[in-house]
Short mmCIF file of C-alpha atoms and ligand atoms in Angstrom, two decimals:
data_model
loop_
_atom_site.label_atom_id
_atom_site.label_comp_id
_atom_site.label_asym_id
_atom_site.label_seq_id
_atom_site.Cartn_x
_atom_site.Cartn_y
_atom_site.Cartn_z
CA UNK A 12 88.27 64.37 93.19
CA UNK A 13 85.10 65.48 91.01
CA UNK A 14 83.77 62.98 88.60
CA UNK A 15 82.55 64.35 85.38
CA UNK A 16 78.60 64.55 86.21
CA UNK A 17 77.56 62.57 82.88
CA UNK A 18 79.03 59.70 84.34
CA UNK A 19 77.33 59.14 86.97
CA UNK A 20 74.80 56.83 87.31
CA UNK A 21 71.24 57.30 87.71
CA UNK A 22 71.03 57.69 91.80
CA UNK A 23 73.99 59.69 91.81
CA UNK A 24 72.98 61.99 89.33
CA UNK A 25 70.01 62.63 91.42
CA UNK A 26 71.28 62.92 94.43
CA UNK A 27 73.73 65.77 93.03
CA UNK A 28 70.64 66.90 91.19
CA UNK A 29 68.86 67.35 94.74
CA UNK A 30 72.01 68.92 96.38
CA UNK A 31 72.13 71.98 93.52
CA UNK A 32 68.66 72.37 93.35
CA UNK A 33 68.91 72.92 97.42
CA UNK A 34 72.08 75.42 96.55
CA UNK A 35 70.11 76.98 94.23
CA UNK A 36 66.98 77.34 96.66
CA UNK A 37 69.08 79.06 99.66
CA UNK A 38 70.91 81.25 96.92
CA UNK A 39 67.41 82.45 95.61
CA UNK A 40 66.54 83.65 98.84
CA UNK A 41 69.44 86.11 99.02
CA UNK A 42 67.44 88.24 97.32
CA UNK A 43 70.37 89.71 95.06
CA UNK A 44 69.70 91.86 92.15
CA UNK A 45 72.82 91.38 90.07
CA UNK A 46 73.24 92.37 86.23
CA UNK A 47 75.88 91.03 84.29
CA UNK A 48 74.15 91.41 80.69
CA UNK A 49 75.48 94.20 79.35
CA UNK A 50 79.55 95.81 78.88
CA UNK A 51 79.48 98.71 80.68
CA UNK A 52 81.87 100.68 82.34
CA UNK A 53 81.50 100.58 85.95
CA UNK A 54 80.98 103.96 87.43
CA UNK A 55 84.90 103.98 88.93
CA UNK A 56 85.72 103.94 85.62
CA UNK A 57 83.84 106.43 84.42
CA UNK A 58 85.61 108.67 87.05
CA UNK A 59 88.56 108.21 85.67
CA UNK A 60 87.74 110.65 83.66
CA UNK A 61 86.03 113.39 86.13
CA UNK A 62 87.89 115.70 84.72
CA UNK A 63 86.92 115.38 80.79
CA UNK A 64 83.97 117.24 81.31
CA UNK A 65 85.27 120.67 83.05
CA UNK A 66 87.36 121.05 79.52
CA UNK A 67 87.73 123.18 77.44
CA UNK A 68 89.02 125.43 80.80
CA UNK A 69 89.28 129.20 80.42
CA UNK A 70 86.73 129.78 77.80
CA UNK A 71 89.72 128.68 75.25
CA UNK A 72 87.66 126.74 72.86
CA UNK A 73 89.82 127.69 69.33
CA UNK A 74 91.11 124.71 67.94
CA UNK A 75 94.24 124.43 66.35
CA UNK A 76 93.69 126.10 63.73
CA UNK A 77 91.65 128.63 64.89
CA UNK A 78 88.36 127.58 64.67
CA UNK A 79 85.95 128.11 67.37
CA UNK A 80 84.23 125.07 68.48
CA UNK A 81 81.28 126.17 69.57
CA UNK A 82 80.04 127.30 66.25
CA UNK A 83 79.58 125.12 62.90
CA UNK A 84 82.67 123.38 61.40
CA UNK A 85 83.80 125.11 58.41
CA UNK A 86 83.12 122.99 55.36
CA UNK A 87 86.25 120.92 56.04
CA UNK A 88 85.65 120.25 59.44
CA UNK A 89 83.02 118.19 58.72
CA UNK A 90 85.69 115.08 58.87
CA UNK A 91 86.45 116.19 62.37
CA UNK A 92 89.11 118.27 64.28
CA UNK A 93 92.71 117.09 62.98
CA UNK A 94 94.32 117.13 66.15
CA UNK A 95 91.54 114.73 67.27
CA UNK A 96 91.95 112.63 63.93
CA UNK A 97 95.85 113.10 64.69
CA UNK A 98 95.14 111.69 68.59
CA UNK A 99 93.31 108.49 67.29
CA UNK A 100 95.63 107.75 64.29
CA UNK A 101 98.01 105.44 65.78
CA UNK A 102 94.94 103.05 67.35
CA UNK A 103 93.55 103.31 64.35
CA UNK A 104 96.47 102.16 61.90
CA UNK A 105 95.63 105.05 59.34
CA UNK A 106 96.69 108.58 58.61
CA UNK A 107 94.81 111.25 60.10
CA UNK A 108 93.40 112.27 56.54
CA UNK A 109 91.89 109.12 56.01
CA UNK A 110 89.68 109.48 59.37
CA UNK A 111 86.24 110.46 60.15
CA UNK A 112 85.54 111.52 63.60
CA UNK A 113 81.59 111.76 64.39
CA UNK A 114 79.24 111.51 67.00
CA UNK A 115 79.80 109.57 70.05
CA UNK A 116 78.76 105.85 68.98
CA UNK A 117 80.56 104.13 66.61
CA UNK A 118 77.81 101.58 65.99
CA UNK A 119 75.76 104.61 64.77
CA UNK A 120 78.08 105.11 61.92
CA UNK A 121 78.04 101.43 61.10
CA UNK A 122 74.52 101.59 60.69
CA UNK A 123 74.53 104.86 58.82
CA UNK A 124 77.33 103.68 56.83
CA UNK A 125 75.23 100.24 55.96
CA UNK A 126 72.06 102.39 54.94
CA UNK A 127 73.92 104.48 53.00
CA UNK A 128 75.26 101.59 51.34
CA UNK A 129 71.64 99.74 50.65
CA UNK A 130 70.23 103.44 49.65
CA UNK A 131 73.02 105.08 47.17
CA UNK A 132 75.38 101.62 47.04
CA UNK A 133 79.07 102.58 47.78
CA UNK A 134 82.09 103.92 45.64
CA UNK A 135 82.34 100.06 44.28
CA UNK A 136 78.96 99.60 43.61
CA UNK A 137 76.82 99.57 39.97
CA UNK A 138 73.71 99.67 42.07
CA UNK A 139 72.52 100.22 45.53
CA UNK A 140 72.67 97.32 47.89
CA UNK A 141 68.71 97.12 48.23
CA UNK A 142 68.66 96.71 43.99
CA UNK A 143 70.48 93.44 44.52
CA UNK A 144 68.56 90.07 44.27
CA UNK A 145 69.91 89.43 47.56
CA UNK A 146 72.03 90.49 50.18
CA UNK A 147 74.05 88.66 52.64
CA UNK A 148 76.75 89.10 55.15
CA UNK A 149 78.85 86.77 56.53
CA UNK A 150 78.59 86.74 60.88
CA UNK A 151 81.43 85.39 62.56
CA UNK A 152 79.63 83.41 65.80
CA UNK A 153 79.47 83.40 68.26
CA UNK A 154 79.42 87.28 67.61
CA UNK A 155 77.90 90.84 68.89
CA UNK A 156 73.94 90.96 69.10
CA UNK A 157 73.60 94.51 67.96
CA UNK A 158 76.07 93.63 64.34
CA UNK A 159 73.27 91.25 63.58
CA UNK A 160 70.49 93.67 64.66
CA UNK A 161 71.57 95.77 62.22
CA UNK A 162 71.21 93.22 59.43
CA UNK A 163 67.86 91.91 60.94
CA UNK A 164 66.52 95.20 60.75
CA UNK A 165 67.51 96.15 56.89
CA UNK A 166 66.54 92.28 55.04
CA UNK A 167 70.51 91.60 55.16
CA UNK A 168 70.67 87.52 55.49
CA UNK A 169 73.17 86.48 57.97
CA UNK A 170 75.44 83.94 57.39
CA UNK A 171 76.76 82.48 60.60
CA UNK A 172 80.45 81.21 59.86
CA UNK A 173 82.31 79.74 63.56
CA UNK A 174 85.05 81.89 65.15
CA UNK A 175 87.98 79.78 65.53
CA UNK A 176 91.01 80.28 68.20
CA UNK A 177 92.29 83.09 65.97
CA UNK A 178 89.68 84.33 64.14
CA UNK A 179 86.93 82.86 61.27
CA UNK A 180 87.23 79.58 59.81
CA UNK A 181 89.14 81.27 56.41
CA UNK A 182 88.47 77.78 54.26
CA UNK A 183 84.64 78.60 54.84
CA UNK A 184 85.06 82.43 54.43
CA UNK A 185 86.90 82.49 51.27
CA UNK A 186 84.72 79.43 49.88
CA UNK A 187 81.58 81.38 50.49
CA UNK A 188 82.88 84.50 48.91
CA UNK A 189 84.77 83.64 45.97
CA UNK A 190 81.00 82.43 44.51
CA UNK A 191 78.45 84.36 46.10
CA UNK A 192 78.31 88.08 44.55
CA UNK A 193 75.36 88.55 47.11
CA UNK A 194 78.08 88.25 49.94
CA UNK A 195 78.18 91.76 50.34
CA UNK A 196 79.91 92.64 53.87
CA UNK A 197 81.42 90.28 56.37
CA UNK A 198 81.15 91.87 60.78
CA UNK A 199 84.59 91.36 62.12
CA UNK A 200 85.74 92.60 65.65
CA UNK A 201 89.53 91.83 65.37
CA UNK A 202 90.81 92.24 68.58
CA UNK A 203 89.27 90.97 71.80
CA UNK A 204 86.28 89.59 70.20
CA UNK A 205 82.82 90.41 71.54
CA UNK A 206 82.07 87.62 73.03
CA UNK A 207 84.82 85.25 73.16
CA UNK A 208 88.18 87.59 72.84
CA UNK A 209 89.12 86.58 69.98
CA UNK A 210 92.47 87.95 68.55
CA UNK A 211 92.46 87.44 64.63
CA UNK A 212 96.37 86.33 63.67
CA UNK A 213 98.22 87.67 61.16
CA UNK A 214 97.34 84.47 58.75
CA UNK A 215 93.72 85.65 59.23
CA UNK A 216 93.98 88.70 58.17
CA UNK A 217 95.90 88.69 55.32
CA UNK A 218 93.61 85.93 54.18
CA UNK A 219 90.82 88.73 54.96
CA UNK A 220 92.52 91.18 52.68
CA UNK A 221 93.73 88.92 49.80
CA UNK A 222 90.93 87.14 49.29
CA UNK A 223 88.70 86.80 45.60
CA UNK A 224 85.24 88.19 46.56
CA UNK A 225 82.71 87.60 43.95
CA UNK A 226 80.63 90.85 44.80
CA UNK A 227 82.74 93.89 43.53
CA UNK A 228 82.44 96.30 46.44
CA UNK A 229 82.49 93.86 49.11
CA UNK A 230 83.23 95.52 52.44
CA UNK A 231 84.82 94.69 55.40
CA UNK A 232 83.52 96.07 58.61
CA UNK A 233 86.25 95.80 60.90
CA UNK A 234 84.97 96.74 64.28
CA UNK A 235 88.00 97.22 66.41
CA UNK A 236 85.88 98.76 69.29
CA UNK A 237 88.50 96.98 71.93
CA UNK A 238 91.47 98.14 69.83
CA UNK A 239 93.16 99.40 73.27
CA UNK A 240 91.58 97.03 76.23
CA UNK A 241 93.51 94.90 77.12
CA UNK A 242 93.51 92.58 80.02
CA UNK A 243 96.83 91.99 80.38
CA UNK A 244 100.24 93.77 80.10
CA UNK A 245 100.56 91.83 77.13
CA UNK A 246 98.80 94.54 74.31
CA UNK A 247 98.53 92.54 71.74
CA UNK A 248 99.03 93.75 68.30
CA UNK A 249 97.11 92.94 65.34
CA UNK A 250 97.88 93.32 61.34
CA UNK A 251 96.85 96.32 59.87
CA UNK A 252 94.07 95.60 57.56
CA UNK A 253 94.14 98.78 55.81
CA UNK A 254 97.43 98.30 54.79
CA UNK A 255 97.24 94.43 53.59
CA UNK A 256 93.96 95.13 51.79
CA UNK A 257 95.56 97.72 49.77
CA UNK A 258 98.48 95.51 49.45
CA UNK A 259 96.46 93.04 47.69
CA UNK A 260 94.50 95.85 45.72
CA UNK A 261 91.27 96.18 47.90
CA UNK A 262 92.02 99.43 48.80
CA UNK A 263 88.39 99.76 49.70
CA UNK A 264 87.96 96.76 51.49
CA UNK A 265 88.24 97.69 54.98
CA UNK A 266 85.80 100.14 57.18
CA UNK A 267 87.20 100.44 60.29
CA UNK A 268 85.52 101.60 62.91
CA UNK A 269 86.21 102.37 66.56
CA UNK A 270 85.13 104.49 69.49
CA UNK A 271 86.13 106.13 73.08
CA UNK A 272 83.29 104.77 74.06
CA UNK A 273 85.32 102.41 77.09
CA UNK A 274 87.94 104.30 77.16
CA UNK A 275 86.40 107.80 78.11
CA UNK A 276 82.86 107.98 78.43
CA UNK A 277 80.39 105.39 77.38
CA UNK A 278 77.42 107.63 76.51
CA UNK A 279 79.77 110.90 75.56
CA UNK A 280 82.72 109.80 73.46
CA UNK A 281 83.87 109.75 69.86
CA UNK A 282 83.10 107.76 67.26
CA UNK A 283 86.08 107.19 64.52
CA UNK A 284 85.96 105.56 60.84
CA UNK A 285 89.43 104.84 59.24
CA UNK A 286 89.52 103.96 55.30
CA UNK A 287 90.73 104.23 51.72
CA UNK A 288 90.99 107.84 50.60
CA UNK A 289 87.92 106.93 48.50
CA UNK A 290 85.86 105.21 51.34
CA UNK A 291 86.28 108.40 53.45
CA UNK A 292 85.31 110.46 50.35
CA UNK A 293 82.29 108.73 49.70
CA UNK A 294 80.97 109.10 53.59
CA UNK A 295 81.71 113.08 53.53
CA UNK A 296 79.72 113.11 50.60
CA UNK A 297 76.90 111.28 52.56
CA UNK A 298 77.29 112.65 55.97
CA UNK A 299 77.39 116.23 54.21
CA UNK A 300 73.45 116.04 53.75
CA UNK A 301 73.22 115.15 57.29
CA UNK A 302 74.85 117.51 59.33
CA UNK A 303 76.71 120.32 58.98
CA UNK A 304 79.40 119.05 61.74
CA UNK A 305 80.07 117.46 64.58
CA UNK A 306 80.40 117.86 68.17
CA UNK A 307 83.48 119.98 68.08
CA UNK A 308 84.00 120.70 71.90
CA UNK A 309 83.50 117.38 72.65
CA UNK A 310 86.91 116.45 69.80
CA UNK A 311 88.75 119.43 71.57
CA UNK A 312 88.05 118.21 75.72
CA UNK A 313 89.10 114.51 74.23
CA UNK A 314 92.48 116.04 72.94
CA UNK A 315 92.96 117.86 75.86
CA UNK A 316 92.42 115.44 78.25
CA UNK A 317 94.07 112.51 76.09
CA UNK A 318 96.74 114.42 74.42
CA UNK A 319 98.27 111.80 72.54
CA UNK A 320 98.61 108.00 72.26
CA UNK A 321 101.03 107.60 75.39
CA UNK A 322 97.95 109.31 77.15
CA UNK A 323 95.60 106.71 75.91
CA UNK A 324 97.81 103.69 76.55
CA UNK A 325 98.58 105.45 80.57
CA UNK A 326 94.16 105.76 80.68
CA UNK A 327 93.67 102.10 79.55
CA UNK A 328 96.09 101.21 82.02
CA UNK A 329 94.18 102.47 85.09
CA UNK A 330 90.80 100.93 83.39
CA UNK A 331 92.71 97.61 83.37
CA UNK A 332 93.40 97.72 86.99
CA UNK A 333 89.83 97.79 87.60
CA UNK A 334 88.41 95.39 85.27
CA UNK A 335 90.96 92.44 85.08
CA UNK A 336 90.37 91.70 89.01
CA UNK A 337 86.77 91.06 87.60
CA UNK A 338 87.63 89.02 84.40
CA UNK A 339 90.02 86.90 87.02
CA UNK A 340 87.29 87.12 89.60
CA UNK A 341 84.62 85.43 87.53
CA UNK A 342 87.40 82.76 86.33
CA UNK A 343 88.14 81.79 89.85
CA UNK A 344 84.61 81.35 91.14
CA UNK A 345 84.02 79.12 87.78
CA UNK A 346 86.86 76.76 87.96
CA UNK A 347 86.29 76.62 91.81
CA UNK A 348 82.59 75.26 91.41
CA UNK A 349 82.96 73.76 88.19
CA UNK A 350 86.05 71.90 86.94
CA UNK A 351 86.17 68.42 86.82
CA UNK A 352 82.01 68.06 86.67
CA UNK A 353 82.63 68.26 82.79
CA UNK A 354 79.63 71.02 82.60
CA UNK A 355 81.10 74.07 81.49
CA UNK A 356 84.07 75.80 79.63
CA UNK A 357 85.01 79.44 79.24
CA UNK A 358 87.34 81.59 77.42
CA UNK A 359 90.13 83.70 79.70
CA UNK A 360 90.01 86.61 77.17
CA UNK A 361 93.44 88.75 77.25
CA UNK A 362 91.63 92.05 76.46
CA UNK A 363 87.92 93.31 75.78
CA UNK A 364 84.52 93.18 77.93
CA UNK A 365 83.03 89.64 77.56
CA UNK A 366 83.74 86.42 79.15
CA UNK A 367 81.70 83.83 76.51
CA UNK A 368 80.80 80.63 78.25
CA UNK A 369 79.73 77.60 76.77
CA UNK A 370 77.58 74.88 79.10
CA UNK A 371 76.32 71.80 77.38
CA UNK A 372 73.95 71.96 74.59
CA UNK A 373 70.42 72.68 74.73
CA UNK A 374 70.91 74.06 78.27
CA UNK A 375 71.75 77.75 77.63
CA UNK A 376 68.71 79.16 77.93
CA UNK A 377 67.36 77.21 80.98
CA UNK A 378 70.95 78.79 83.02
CA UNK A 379 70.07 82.42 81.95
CA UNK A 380 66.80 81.48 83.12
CA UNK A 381 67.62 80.15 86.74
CA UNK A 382 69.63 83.21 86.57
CA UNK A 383 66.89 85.69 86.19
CA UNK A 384 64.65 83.92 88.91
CA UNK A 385 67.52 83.70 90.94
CA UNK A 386 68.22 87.92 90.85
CA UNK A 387 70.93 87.56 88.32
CA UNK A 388 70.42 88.97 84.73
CA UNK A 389 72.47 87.88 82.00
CA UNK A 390 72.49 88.68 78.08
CA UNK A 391 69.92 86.25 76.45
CA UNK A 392 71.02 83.12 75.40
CA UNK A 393 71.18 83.25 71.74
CA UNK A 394 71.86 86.72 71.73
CA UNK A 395 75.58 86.03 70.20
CA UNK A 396 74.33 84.34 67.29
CA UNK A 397 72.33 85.62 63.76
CA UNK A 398 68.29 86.06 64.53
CA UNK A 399 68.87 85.23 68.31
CA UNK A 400 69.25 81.24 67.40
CA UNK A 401 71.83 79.55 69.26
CA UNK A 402 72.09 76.24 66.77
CA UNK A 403 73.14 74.15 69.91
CA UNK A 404 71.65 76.70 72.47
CA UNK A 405 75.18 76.66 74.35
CA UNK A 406 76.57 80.00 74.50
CA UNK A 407 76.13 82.47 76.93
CA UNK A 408 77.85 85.67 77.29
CA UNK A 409 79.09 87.11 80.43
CA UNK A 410 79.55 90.58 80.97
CA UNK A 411 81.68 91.38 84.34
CA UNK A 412 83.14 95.08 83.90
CA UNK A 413 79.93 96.83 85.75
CA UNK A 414 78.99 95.11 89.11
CA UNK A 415 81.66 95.44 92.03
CA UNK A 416 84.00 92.91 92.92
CA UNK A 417 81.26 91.63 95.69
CA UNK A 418 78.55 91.43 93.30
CA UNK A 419 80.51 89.64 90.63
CA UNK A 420 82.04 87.50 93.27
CA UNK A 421 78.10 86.24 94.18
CA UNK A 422 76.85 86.40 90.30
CA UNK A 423 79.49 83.66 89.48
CA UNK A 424 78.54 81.90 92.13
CA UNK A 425 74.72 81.73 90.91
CA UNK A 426 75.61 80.89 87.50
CA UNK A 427 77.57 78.21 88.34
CA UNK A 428 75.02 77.18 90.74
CA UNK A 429 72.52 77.62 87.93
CA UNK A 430 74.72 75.54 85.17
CA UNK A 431 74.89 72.83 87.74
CA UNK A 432 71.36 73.13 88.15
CA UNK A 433 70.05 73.14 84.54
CA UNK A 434 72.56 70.49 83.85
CA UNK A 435 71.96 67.50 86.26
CA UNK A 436 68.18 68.71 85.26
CA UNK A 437 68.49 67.97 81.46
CA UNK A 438 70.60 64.77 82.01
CA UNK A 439 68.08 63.50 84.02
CA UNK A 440 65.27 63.92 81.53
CA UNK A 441 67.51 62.80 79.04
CA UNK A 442 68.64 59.29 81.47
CA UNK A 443 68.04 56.49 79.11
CA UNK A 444 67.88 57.59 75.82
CA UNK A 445 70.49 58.11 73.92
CA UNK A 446 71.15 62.00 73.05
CA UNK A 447 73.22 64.18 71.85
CA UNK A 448 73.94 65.80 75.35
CA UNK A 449 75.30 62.42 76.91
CA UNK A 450 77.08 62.08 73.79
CA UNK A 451 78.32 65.31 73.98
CA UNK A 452 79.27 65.23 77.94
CA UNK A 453 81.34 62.15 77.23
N1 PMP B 525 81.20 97.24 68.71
C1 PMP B 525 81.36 96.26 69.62
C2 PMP B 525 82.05 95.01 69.24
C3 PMP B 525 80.88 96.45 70.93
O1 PMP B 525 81.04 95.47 71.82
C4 PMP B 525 80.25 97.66 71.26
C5 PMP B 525 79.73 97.92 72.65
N2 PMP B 525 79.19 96.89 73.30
C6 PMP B 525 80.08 98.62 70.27
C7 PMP B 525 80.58 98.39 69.01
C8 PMP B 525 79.37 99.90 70.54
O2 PMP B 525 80.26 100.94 70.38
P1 PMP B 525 79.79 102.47 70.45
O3 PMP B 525 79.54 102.80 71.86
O4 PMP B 525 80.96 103.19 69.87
O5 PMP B 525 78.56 102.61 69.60
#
């Protein structure tokens, strides 16, 4: 029977102290260069889709409606093939004429979509975003490092809000932006949170939509880049956010955004935006100084190889067989080595790419360290929340679809080795006076 390690007393706590520190030592000398800092697609996945890249066969490469895909779009086609914008309609909850398909990375058109935003304001706006006294978006945390980078980069002040069970904490949302018109835009990732897995419930979400928002052409951008992943045979739904906004008249409320980023190929997929007939309006407008169209071949060897949505669900299926053994992997290796020493919990997402873990405060940083001197690289602590602060420097983010089944099997270990580590460590220094860890460890 394990005893909750802040209960021990002071020669105990060394003693297990010593032993991880000795665990640690011997594990260090394996040598292992492991990487579980970023979600990417192992390369098995990535074969799943081997034969993606030999389309368009037969030097067929007319579209459905006759255009040839090699050259430039027509002036219409600037939105993207409609059998492509047909193929993603479903997982996106729209109608193909309210989506944009562009590029490969939907992130890309978030930023774009942001800077158009701060440069020419959008179809709601009086004035540009960048006019405004101030700007601010709200950041559900913890939340996805490259959402706040985006803000970081472009003077947008983040306002960290916590991500509850299912979804934001709505009483702190909707006080926020019923009296702050410089609450311009709120990051939400709806399904399978990055980090935690978060599912937002349907109370959430209507709450999203019906909302008062003091700035006029406040925007939603609802990130549902895990729309299809699930975990489980479970696939949960989620409201339609399009739908309720314009339900309670913010038709413009929502940008959604999405990708085949995991699903096909990470660095040669689509990226999709789904909106309000004006929304999508006001982006061709934009994108139309851009480019004069998109990848078109790619949009027709994605229809081909997809076909439809039953084609999409059978492909996530096969990616599920390879991932969830990690996900379940990881969880086993955790509660083996760490239940019952009250050091660590974790969430047991039903869908997405992240695992987050949360050790005790103030000792996030020191685990990714041990990591990363131990041959194990993790995302940065702080990383999931606004300017790279962790608050309580607790949350780390785990990232388990790359590495084999070996590799993750021995990277668990070494965390767990490493949260063991860094937390007898900190309770020792701590031993005596009173602190918000042993308070918190209680
Ligand atoms: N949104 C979220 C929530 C993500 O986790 C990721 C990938 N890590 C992206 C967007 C990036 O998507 P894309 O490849 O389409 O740019």
């Amino acid at each position: 029977m394990r005893q909750n390690i802040s209960e021990l007393n002071h020669e105990d706590l060394i003693a297990c102290h010593e032993r991880a520190k000795q665990r640690y030592q011997a594990f260090q000398k394996r040598d292992l260069k492991l990487n579980m800092a970023r979600g990417k697609p192992s390369p098995e996945q990535l074969d799943l889709v081997a034969d993606l890249l030999a389309l368009p066969v037969n030097k067929d490469y007319l579209a459905a409606d006759g255009t040839d895909c090699r050259n430039y779009a027509p002036v219409e086609g600037l939105q993207g093939l409609p059998e492509a914008r047909a193929l993603f309609s479903q997982m996106l909850g729209v109608k193909p004429d309210r989506i944009v398909i562009a590029g490969n990375s939907s992130l890309a058109l978030m930023h774009d979509i942001i800077v158009y935003s701060l440069l020419k304001g959008t179809c709601d706006s009086s004035t540009p975003w960048s006019k405004e006294q101030s700007i601010k978006f709200i950041c559900p945390v913890p939340g996805y490092d490259r959402h706040f980078f985006i803000c970081q980069e472009f003077d947008i002040e983040m306002i960290s809000v916590p991500l509850g069970a299912a979804g934001p904490d709505m009483d702190h949302v909707e006080t926020l932006v019923a009296k702050d018109p410089g609450i311009i835009g709120m990051w939400c990732v709806p399904k399978y949170s990055n980090p935690t897995g978060t599912i937002y419930s349907d109370e959430v979400i209507g709450r999203l939509a019906a909302m008062n928002t003091a700035a006029p052409d406040f925007r939603l951008i609802w990130d549902n880049a895990y729309a299809v992943h699930h975990l489980t045979s479970e696939r949960a739904e989620i409201a339609n956010i399009v739908e309720a906004c314009a339900r309670h008249g913010h038709t413009n409320r929502p940008l959604v955004f999405s990708s085949t980023s995991k699903i096909t190929l990470a660095g040669a997929g689509l990226a999709m935006f789904a909106s309000s007939p004006d929304n999508v309006k006001w982006l061709l407008a934009r994108m139309d100084k851009r480019t004069i169209g998109p990848d078109k071949i790619n949009q027709l060897r994605h229809v081909r190889f997809l076909r439809d949505e039953a084609g999409i669900v059978a492909l996530m299926d096969r990616h599920r067989q390879i991932v969830a053994p990690k996900f379940a992997k990881v969880i086993e290796v955790f509660k083996e080595a760490l239940d019952g020493y009250g050091v660590a919990t974790w969430q047991q997402p039903k869908g997405g790419y992240f695992i987050s873990l949360d050790v005790l405060p103030g000792c996030a940083r020191r685990v990714v360290d041990l990591a990363k001197k131990a041959g194990i690289v993790l995302t940065p602590a702080g990383a999931t929340y606004p300017y790279g602060r962790d608050p309580q420097d607790r949350n780390i983010r785990i990232a388990p679809t790359y590495p084999s089944l070996s590799e993750i099997n021995q990277a668990a270990e070494g965390v767990a080795l490493c949260i063991l580590l860094a937390t007898t460590e900190a309770l020792l220094a701590h031993m005596g006076k009173p602190s918000s860890l042993n308070q918190e460890m209680a």
